[in-house]
PDB file of C-alpha atoms in Angstrom:
ATOM      1  CA  MET L   1     -16.634 -21.067 -16.852  1.00 48.00           C
ATOM      2  CA  GLN L   2     -17.367 -19.587 -20.304  1.00 48.00           C
ATOM      3  CA  VAL L   3     -19.767 -17.060 -18.785  1.00 48.00           C
ATOM      4  CA  LYS L   4     -17.129 -16.001 -16.288  1.00 57.00           C
ATOM      5  CA  LEU L   5     -14.545 -15.568 -19.039  1.00 59.00           C
ATOM      6  CA  LYS L   6     -16.877 -13.323 -21.058  1.00 69.00           C
ATOM      7  CA  TYR L   7     -17.764 -11.377 -17.932  1.00 63.00           C
ATOM      8  CA  LYS L   8     -14.085 -10.896 -17.099  1.00 66.00           C
ATOM      9  CA  ASP L   9     -13.393  -9.682 -20.620  1.00 70.00           C
ATOM     10  CA  ARG L  10     -16.181  -7.115 -20.251  1.00 70.00           C
ATOM     11  CA  LEU L  11     -14.729  -5.971 -16.948  1.00 75.00           C
ATOM     12  CA  GLY L  12     -11.355  -5.583 -18.636  1.00 69.00           C
ATOM     13  CA  GLU L  13     -12.978  -3.298 -21.222  1.00 71.00           C
ATOM     14  CA  LEU L  14     -14.555  -1.200 -18.463  1.00 71.00           C
ATOM     15  CA  LEU L  15     -11.237  -0.913 -16.670  1.00 70.00           C
ATOM     16  CA  VAL L  16      -9.546   0.931 -19.535  1.00 67.00           C
ATOM     17  CA  MET L  17     -12.410   3.340 -20.213  1.00 76.00           C
ATOM     18  CA  PRO L  18     -11.093   6.855 -19.535  1.00 77.00           C
ATOM     19  CA  HIS L  19     -14.309   8.349 -18.143  1.00 82.00           C
ATOM     20  CA  ILE L  20     -14.900   6.044 -15.142  1.00 87.00           C
ATOM     21  CA  SER L  21     -13.959   7.363 -11.714  1.00 90.00           C
ATOM     22  CA  PRO L  22     -11.099   5.938  -9.614  1.00 89.00           C
ATOM     23  CA  ARG L  23     -13.711   4.545  -7.212  1.00 92.00           C
ATOM     24  CA  SER L  24     -15.465   2.688 -10.035  1.00 91.00           C
ATOM     25  CA  ARG L  25     -12.111   1.465 -11.270  1.00 91.00           C
ATOM     26  CA  LEU L  26     -11.390   0.003  -7.825  1.00 92.00           C
ATOM     27  CA  ILE L  27     -14.753  -1.766  -7.860  1.00 91.00           C
ATOM     28  CA  VAL L  28     -13.953  -3.274 -11.270  1.00 90.00           C
ATOM     29  CA  VAL L  29     -10.447  -4.340 -10.187  1.00 91.00           C
ATOM     30  CA  ARG L  30     -11.869  -6.002  -7.105  1.00 91.00           C
ATOM     31  CA  ARG L  31     -14.455  -7.834  -9.175  1.00 91.00           C
ATOM     32  CA  ILE L  32     -11.748  -9.096 -11.541  1.00 91.00           C
ATOM     33  CA  ALA L  33      -9.732 -10.290  -8.543  1.00 91.00           C
ATOM     34  CA  ARG L  34     -12.755 -12.174  -7.247  1.00 90.00           C
ATOM     35  CA  ILE L  35     -13.302 -13.936 -10.589  1.00 90.00           C
ATOM     36  CA  CYS L  36      -9.617 -14.823 -10.905  1.00 90.00           C
ATOM     37  CA  ASN L  37      -9.587 -16.349  -7.429  1.00 90.00           C
ATOM     38  CA  SER L  38     -12.727 -18.347  -8.165  1.00 89.00           C
ATOM     39  CA  GLN L  39     -11.340 -19.596 -11.469  1.00 90.00           C
ATOM     40  CA  TRP L  40      -8.071 -20.646  -9.845  1.00 92.00           C
ATOM     41  CA  VAL L  41      -9.903 -22.654  -7.181  1.00 92.00           C
ATOM     42  CA  GLU L  42     -11.828 -24.496  -9.913  1.00 93.00           C
ATOM     43  CA  THR L  43      -8.713 -24.993 -12.047  1.00 94.00           C
ATOM     44  CA  ARG L  44      -6.684 -26.297  -9.130  1.00 93.00           C
ATOM     45  CA  GLU L  45      -9.380 -28.813  -8.243  1.00 95.00           C
ATOM     46  CA  TYR L  46      -9.646 -29.862 -11.896  1.00 95.00           C
ATOM     47  CA  PHE L  47      -5.944 -30.690 -12.127  1.00 95.00           C
ATOM     48  CA  ARG L  48      -6.014 -32.387  -8.727  1.00 94.00           C
ATOM     49  CA  GLU L  49      -8.636 -34.804 -10.019  1.00 95.00           C
ATOM     50  CA  LEU L  50      -6.679 -35.416 -13.241  1.00 94.00           C
ATOM     51  CA  ILE L  51      -3.537 -36.217 -11.272  1.00 94.00           C
ATOM     52  CA  LYS L  52      -5.382 -38.506  -8.883  1.00 93.00           C
ATOM     53  CA  GLU L  53      -6.846 -40.448 -11.804  1.00 93.00           C
ATOM     54  CA  ALA L  54      -3.523 -40.679 -13.659  1.00 92.00           C
ATOM     55  CA  GLU L  55      -1.662 -41.889 -10.564  1.00 92.00           C
ATOM     56  CA  LEU L  56      -3.863 -44.987 -10.498  1.00 91.00           C
ATOM     57  CA  GLY L  57      -2.181 -46.147 -13.693  1.00 91.00           C
ATOM     58  CA  LEU L  58       1.442 -45.758 -12.616  1.00 89.00           C
ATOM     59  CA  PRO L  59       4.022 -46.600 -13.845  1.00 89.00           C
ATOM     60  CA  PHE L  60       2.337 -46.633 -17.257  1.00 90.00           C
ATOM     61  CA  THR L  61       1.012 -43.075 -16.917  1.00 90.00           C
ATOM     62  CA  THR L  62       4.292 -41.339 -16.050  1.00 92.00           C
ATOM     63  CA  ALA L  63       4.347 -39.388 -19.308  1.00 93.00           C
ATOM     64  CA  LYS L  64       0.724 -38.373 -18.842  1.00 93.00           C
ATOM     65  CA  LEU L  65       1.447 -37.135 -15.321  1.00 93.00           C
ATOM     66  CA  LYS L  66       4.332 -35.005 -16.568  1.00 94.00           C
ATOM     67  CA  LYS L  67       2.074 -33.472 -19.214  1.00 95.00           C
ATOM     68  CA  ILE L  68      -0.657 -32.716 -16.649  1.00 95.00           C
ATOM     69  CA  ASP L  69       1.886 -31.191 -14.283  1.00 93.00           C
ATOM     70  CA  ALA L  70       3.215 -28.958 -17.079  1.00 94.00           C
ATOM     71  CA  MET L  71      -0.325 -27.806 -17.878  1.00 96.00           C
ATOM     72  CA  ARG L  72      -0.985 -27.095 -14.212  1.00 94.00           C
ATOM     73  CA  SER L  73       2.237 -25.077 -13.931  1.00 94.00           C
ATOM     74  CA  GLU L  74       1.248 -23.018 -16.965  1.00 95.00           C
ATOM     75  CA  ALA L  75      -2.206 -22.337 -15.507  1.00 94.00           C
ATOM     76  CA  ARG L  76      -0.622 -21.328 -12.206  1.00 93.00           C
ATOM     77  CA  SER L  77       1.771 -18.958 -13.955  1.00 93.00           C
ATOM     78  CA  GLN L  78      -1.072 -17.273 -15.821  1.00 93.00           C
ATOM     79  CA  HIS L  79      -3.080 -16.870 -12.626  1.00 93.00           C
ATOM     80  CA  LYS L  80      -0.110 -15.420 -10.738  1.00 93.00           C
ATOM     81  CA  ALA L  81       0.647 -12.998 -13.586  1.00 92.00           C
ATOM     82  CA  THR L  82      -2.909 -11.623 -13.425  1.00 91.00           C
ATOM     83  CA  SER L  83      -2.760 -11.441  -9.648  1.00 93.00           C
ATOM     84  CA  TYR L  84       0.540  -9.503  -9.788  1.00 93.00           C
ATOM     85  CA  GLN L  85      -0.949  -7.006 -12.265  1.00 92.00           C
ATOM     86  CA  ILE L  86      -3.893  -6.386  -9.948  1.00 93.00           C
ATOM     87  CA  GLY L  87      -1.589  -6.062  -6.965  1.00 92.00           C
ATOM     88  CA  GLN L  88       0.661  -3.599  -8.784  1.00 92.00           C
ATOM     89  CA  TRP L  89      -2.321  -1.419  -9.691  1.00 92.00           C
ATOM     90  CA  ILE L  90      -3.525  -1.411  -6.084  1.00 93.00           C
ATOM     91  CA  TYR L  91      -0.052  -0.591  -4.786  1.00 91.00           C
ATOM     92  CA  GLU L  92       0.293   2.338  -7.179  1.00 92.00           C
ATOM     93  CA  ASN L  93      -3.197   3.769  -6.498  1.00 93.00           C
ATOM     94  CA  ASP L  94      -3.838   2.953  -2.825  1.00 93.00           C
ATOM     95  CA  ASP L  95      -2.569   6.303  -1.570  1.00 93.00           C
ATOM     96  CA  LEU L  96      -4.511   8.247  -4.243  1.00 93.00           C
ATOM     97  CA  LEU L  97      -7.790   6.421  -3.569  1.00 94.00           C
ATOM     98  CA  THR L  98      -7.410   7.006   0.171  1.00 93.00           C
ATOM     99  CA  LYS L  99      -6.854  10.727  -0.401  1.00 93.00           C
ATOM    100  CA  LEU L 100      -9.816  11.027  -2.771  1.00 94.00           C
ATOM    101  CA  TYR L 101     -12.414   9.087  -0.771  1.00 93.00           C
ATOM    102  CA  GLY L 102     -11.027   8.935   2.734  1.00 91.00           C
ATOM    103  CA  PHE L 103     -10.705   5.934   4.988  1.00 90.00           C
ATOM    104  CA  ASP L 104     -14.471   5.474   5.364  1.00 91.00           C
ATOM    105  CA  GLY L 105     -14.996   5.797   1.615  1.00 93.00           C
ATOM    106  CA  VAL L 106     -12.559   2.964   0.925  1.00 93.00           C
ATOM    107  CA  CYS L 107     -14.194   0.892   3.675  1.00 91.00           C
ATOM    108  CA  GLU L 108     -17.541   1.307   1.926  1.00 92.00           C
ATOM    109  CA  VAL L 109     -16.148  -0.058  -1.334  1.00 92.00           C
ATOM    110  CA  LEU L 110     -14.467  -2.967   0.460  1.00 92.00           C
ATOM    111  CA  GLU L 111     -17.638  -3.710   2.444  1.00 89.00           C
ATOM    112  CA  VAL L 112     -16.171  -3.202   5.889  1.00 89.00           C
ATOM    113  CA  ASN L 113     -18.708  -3.269   8.712  1.00 87.00           C
ATOM    114  CA  PRO L 114     -18.702   0.124  10.517  1.00 88.00           C
ATOM    115  CA  VAL L 115     -18.295  -1.807  13.775  1.00 86.00           C
ATOM    116  CA  HIS L 116     -14.987  -3.226  12.535  1.00 86.00           C
ATOM    117  CA  ARG L 117     -13.478   0.028  11.248  1.00 88.00           C
ATOM    118  CA  PRO L 118     -11.912   1.088  14.560  1.00 87.00           C
ATOM    119  CA  GLU L 119     -10.153  -2.280  14.618  1.00 84.00           C
ATOM    120  CA  VAL L 120      -8.752  -1.635  11.149  1.00 86.00           C
ATOM    121  CA  LEU L 121      -7.391   1.722  12.311  1.00 85.00           C
ATOM    122  CA  GLU L 122      -5.827  -0.001  15.298  1.00 83.00           C
ATOM    123  CA  TYR L 123      -3.939  -2.426  13.038  1.00 76.00           C
ATOM    124  CA  ALA L 124      -3.056   0.030  10.286  1.00 73.00           C
ATOM    125  CA  GLU L 125       0.486   1.367  10.484  1.00 69.00           C
ATOM    126  CA  ASP L 126       0.004   3.522   7.379  1.00 68.00           C
ATOM    127  CA  GLN L 127      -3.471   5.066   7.293  1.00 73.00           C
ATOM    128  CA  HIS L 128      -2.671   6.684   3.947  1.00 83.00           C
ATOM    129  CA  ARG L 129      -3.007   3.258   2.318  1.00 90.00           C
ATOM    130  CA  ALA L 130      -6.467   2.189   3.383  1.00 91.00           C
ATOM    131  CA  ILE L 131      -6.814  -0.702   0.918  1.00 93.00           C
ATOM    132  CA  ALA L 132      -3.743  -2.502   2.253  1.00 92.00           C
ATOM    133  CA  ALA L 133      -4.816  -1.763   5.831  1.00 91.00           C
ATOM    134  CA  VAL L 134      -8.314  -3.179   5.318  1.00 91.00           C
ATOM    135  CA  ALA L 135      -7.673  -6.135   3.017  1.00 91.00           C
ATOM    136  CA  PHE L 136      -4.260  -7.378   4.126  1.00 91.00           C
ATOM    137  CA  ILE L 137      -3.191  -6.021   7.501  1.00 88.00           C
ATOM    138  CA  ALA L 138      -6.549  -6.287   9.282  1.00 87.00           C
ATOM    139  CA  GLY L 139      -8.204  -8.841   6.980  1.00 86.00           C
ATOM    140  CA  MET L 140     -11.548  -7.038   7.200  1.00 88.00           C
ATOM    141  CA  GLU L 141     -12.485  -7.057   3.516  1.00 87.00           C
ATOM    142  CA  GLU L 142     -16.185  -7.981   3.211  1.00 82.00           C
ATOM    143  CA  SER L 143     -16.515  -8.086   7.003  1.00 84.00           C
ATOM    144  CA  ALA L 144     -20.081  -6.762   6.657  1.00 75.00           C
ATOM    145  CA  SER L 145     -21.120 -10.066   5.065  1.00 73.00           C
ATOM    146  CA  ARG L 146     -18.485 -12.605   6.163  1.00 70.00           C
ATOM    147  CA  GLN L 147     -17.838 -11.723   9.793  1.00 66.00           C
ATOM    148  CA  SER L 148     -20.504 -11.674  12.443  1.00 60.00           C
ATOM    149  CA  GLY L 149     -19.863 -10.760  16.045  1.00 56.00           C
ATOM    150  CA  ARG L 150     -20.058 -14.346  17.226  1.00 55.00           C
ATOM    151  CA  GLN L 151     -18.633 -16.232  14.271  1.00 63.00           C
ATOM    152  CA  ARG L 152     -15.377 -14.575  13.303  1.00 64.00           C
ATOM    153  CA  PRO L 153     -13.334 -16.633  10.787  1.00 66.00           C
ATOM    154  CA  ASP L 154     -10.080 -18.242  11.886  1.00 70.00           C
ATOM    155  CA  TYR L 155      -8.165 -16.921   8.878  1.00 71.00           C
ATOM    156  CA  LYS L 156      -8.030 -13.911   6.578  1.00 82.00           C
ATOM    157  CA  ASP L 157      -9.644 -14.124   3.166  1.00 81.00           C
ATOM    158  CA  GLY L 158     -11.046 -11.993   0.373  1.00 84.00           C
ATOM    159  CA  PRO L 159     -10.307 -11.161  -3.278  1.00 87.00           C
ATOM    160  CA  LEU L 160      -7.759  -8.461  -2.516  1.00 93.00           C
ATOM    161  CA  PHE L 161      -6.222 -10.291   0.447  1.00 92.00           C
ATOM    162  CA  ASN L 162      -5.252 -13.158  -1.865  1.00 91.00           C
ATOM    163  CA  VAL L 163      -3.727 -10.656  -4.277  1.00 93.00           C
ATOM    164  CA  PHE L 164      -1.659  -9.097  -1.489  1.00 93.00           C
ATOM    165  CA  MET L 165      -0.575 -12.549  -0.325  1.00 92.00           C
ATOM    166  CA  ASP L 166       0.625 -13.453  -3.822  1.00 92.00           C
ATOM    167  CA  MET L 167       2.579 -10.196  -3.960  1.00 91.00           C
ATOM    168  CA  MET L 168       4.200 -10.841  -0.570  1.00 89.00           C
ATOM    169  CA  ILE L 169       5.222 -14.397  -1.502  1.00 89.00           C
ATOM    170  CA  LYS L 170       6.705 -13.114  -4.769  1.00 90.00           C
ATOM    171  CA  ALA L 171       8.690 -10.437  -2.919  1.00 88.00           C
ATOM    172  CA  MET L 172       9.983 -12.956  -0.375  1.00 84.00           C
ATOM    173  CA  LYS L 173      11.143 -15.345  -3.097  1.00 86.00           C
ATOM    174  CA  GLU L 174      12.841 -12.681  -5.186  1.00 88.00           C
ATOM    175  CA  ASN L 175      14.443 -10.717  -2.342  1.00 85.00           C
ATOM    176  CA  ARG L 176      15.515 -13.336   0.185  1.00 79.00           C
ATOM    177  CA  ALA L 177      18.664 -11.428   1.123  1.00 79.00           C
ATOM    178  CA  SER L 178      16.666  -8.356   2.144  1.00 78.00           C
ATOM    179  CA  MET L 179      14.303 -10.276   4.420  1.00 77.00           C
ATOM    180  CA  PRO L 180      15.094 -10.105   8.151  1.00 79.00           C
ATOM    181  CA  ASP L 181      15.753 -13.346  10.003  1.00 75.00           C
ATOM    182  CA  PRO L 182      12.373 -14.378  11.537  1.00 77.00           C
ATOM    183  CA  THR L 183      14.143 -16.448  14.196  1.00 72.00           C
ATOM    184  CA  ALA L 184      16.325 -13.564  15.401  1.00 73.00           C
ATOM    185  CA  PRO L 185      15.520 -11.724  18.657  1.00 72.00           C
ATOM    186  CA  GLY L 186      12.400  -9.645  18.076  1.00 74.00           C
ATOM    187  CA  GLY L 187      11.333 -11.756  15.083  1.00 76.00           C
ATOM    188  CA  PRO L 188       7.965 -13.539  14.895  1.00 78.00           C
ATOM    189  CA  LEU L 189       9.598 -16.988  15.194  1.00 77.00           C
ATOM    190  CA  TYR L 190      12.137 -16.111  17.874  1.00 73.00           C
ATOM    191  CA  GLY L 191      12.335 -18.836  20.499  1.00 70.00           C
ATOM    192  CA  LEU L 192      11.162 -21.669  18.255  1.00 75.00           C
ATOM    193  CA  PRO L 193      13.629 -24.555  17.898  1.00 73.00           C
ATOM    194  CA  SER L 194      15.674 -24.746  14.713  1.00 75.00           C
ATOM    195  CA  TYR L 195      17.126 -27.839  13.057  1.00 78.00           C
ATOM    196  CA  THR L 196      20.181 -28.732  10.998  1.00 81.00           C
ATOM    197  CA  MET L 197      20.150 -31.472   8.350  1.00 81.00           C
ATOM    198  CA  GLN L 198      22.947 -33.993   8.738  1.00 80.00           C
ATOM    199  CA  ALA L 199      24.824 -35.768   5.939  1.00 82.00           C
ATOM    200  CA  ASP L 200      22.613 -38.833   6.293  1.00 81.00           C
ATOM    201  CA  GLY L 201      19.457 -36.743   5.935  1.00 79.00           C
ATOM    202  CA  SER L 202      18.503 -36.810   9.610  1.00 81.00           C
ATOM    203  CA  MET L 203      17.499 -33.627  11.409  1.00 81.00           C
ATOM    204  CA  VAL L 204      19.159 -32.559  14.652  1.00 81.00           C
ATOM    205  CA  MET L 205      17.668 -29.840  16.819  1.00 79.00           C
ATOM    206  CA  ASN L 206      20.023 -26.967  17.559  1.00 76.00           C
ATOM    207  CA  THR L 207      20.405 -26.245  21.232  1.00 70.00           C
ATOM    208  CA  PRO L 208      19.866 -22.629  22.292  1.00 65.00           C
ATOM    209  CA  ALA L 209      22.777 -20.333  22.869  1.00 64.00           C
ATOM    210  CA  VAL L 210      23.431 -19.435  26.470  1.00 66.00           C
ATOM    211  CA  THR L 211      24.991 -16.319  27.956  1.00 71.00           C
ATOM    212  CA  VAL L 212      27.301 -16.624  30.929  1.00 76.00           C
ATOM    213  CA  HIS L 213      27.468 -13.503  33.100  1.00 79.00           C
ATOM    214  CA  SER L 214      30.304 -12.948  35.551  1.00 78.00           C
ATOM    215  CA  ALA L 215      32.263 -10.178  37.150  1.00 80.00           C
ATOM    216  CA  ASP L 216      34.624 -10.290  34.199  1.00 80.00           C
ATOM    217  CA  GLY L 217      31.862  -9.765  31.656  1.00 80.00           C
ATOM    218  CA  SER L 218      29.485 -11.830  29.576  1.00 80.00           C
ATOM    219  CA  LYS L 219      30.134 -14.524  27.034  1.00 76.00           C
ATOM    220  CA  VAL L 220      27.770 -16.246  24.598  1.00 69.00           C
ATOM    221  CA  VAL L 221      28.330 -19.978  24.285  1.00 67.00           C
ATOM    222  CA  ALA L 222      26.559 -22.095  21.699  1.00 63.00           C
ATOM    223  CA  SER L 223      26.756 -25.803  20.986  1.00 53.00           C
ATOM    224  CA  LYS L 224      26.929 -27.435  17.584  1.00 54.00           C
ATOM    225  CA  PRO L 225      24.095 -29.646  16.289  1.00 60.00           C
ATOM    226  CA  GLY L 226      24.585 -33.309  17.175  1.00 54.00           C
ATOM    227  CA  ARG L 227      27.413 -32.625  19.591  1.00 49.00           C
ATOM    228  CA  ARG L 228      28.656 -35.916  21.039  1.00 46.00           C
ATOM    229  CA  ASN L 229      29.034 -34.619  24.574  1.00 47.00           C
ATOM    230  CA  GLY L 230      25.454 -33.434  24.614  1.00 49.00           C
ATOM    231  CA  PRO L 231      24.083 -29.944  24.461  1.00 47.00           C
ATOM    232  CA  VAL L 232      25.598 -27.013  26.219  1.00 44.00           C
ATOM    233  CA  THR L 233      23.681 -26.378  29.436  1.00 48.00           C
ATOM    234  CA  PRO L 234      24.020 -23.603  32.008  1.00 49.00           C
ATOM    235  CA  SER L 235      25.615 -25.999  34.486  1.00 52.00           C
ATOM    236  CA  LYS L 236      28.302 -27.006  31.994  1.00 47.00           C
ATOM    237  CA  VAL L 237      29.289 -23.527  30.892  1.00 44.00           C
ATOM    238  CA  ALA L 238      29.282 -22.160  34.431  1.00 50.00           C
ATOM    239  CA  THR L 239      32.759 -23.600  34.868  1.00 51.00           C
ATOM    240  CA  LEU L 240      34.069 -21.319  32.118  1.00 46.00           C
ATOM    241  CA  PHE L 241      34.171 -18.486  34.647  1.00 45.00           C
ATOM    242  CA  ALA L 242      35.740 -18.740  38.068  1.00 45.00           C
ATOM    243  CA  ASN L 243      33.393 -16.170  39.551  1.00 43.00           C
ATOM    244  CA  ASN L 244      30.154 -17.078  37.830  1.00 44.00           C
ATOM    245  CA  GLU L 245      27.280 -14.777  38.751  1.00 46.00           C
ATOM    246  CA  ASN L 246      24.482 -15.773  36.391  1.00 48.00           C
ATOM    247  CA  VAL L 247      23.845 -18.075  33.480  1.00 45.00           C
ATOM    248  CA  SER L 248      20.821 -17.481  31.253  1.00 48.00           C
ATOM    249  CA  ARG L 249      19.474 -18.158  27.800  1.00 47.00           C
ATOM    250  CA  HIS L 250      20.870 -15.802  25.212  1.00 47.00           C
ATOM    251  CA  GLU L 251      18.523 -12.857  24.691  1.00 44.00           C
ATOM    252  CA  GLY L 252      20.728 -10.128  23.408  1.00 44.00           C
ATOM    253  CA  GLY L 253      23.085 -10.409  26.386  1.00 42.00           C
ATOM    254  CA  GLN L 254      20.412  -9.366  28.906  1.00 44.00           C
ATOM    255  CA  THR L 255      19.561 -11.193  32.112  1.00 41.00           C
TER     256      THR L 255
END
């Protein structure tokens, strides 16, 4: 750990040197991100073991557990602060680095296998920000060493991917009102059941809204969670219209 700390300090000195190129600066930033991720994995495991040991002595170790938890929270805050700084630098320089070195030049620094680069372009919505496209959108950072043709990983990973993930989580927590509803039509979670917590703490699944179509127009009917008479079904709401033509699940009023 001490060696890594000294190495990270040296990288920090290199980062502020005025004569290094933007490409070299990106390499240094990526190396710092890698060390920070590695240190956080070790730190997290260290506190996990401390907590496990202290829990064996409950209730006599309650104060000790609170102290360990406070130390873990402080370590987490420091790690996140460093991760946010790295992410902010990448966000501010992604467009510049892409212009200076091109898409392939950024892929070389991020160790993207040439075979995988067309896939990155397929995923990338903004090709002017190659770092975000490679590391976060496509998850192809270090694909030359981590991803073979037959053994592709089941999840995205990499030093810069974890930085982007921390940035996204931070943005979601701080700007909840600006986030679109993921369960709304067109959202990634549309169609999944949702639940409402009752006063006694139990969870009741919300029944889907249904749209009744008739010659007189369409009407959306939804039931309340835990309704005594049971959920609203197409057969029940069909009686709402004398000339019922079609009853379907609500999908924006379309049949």
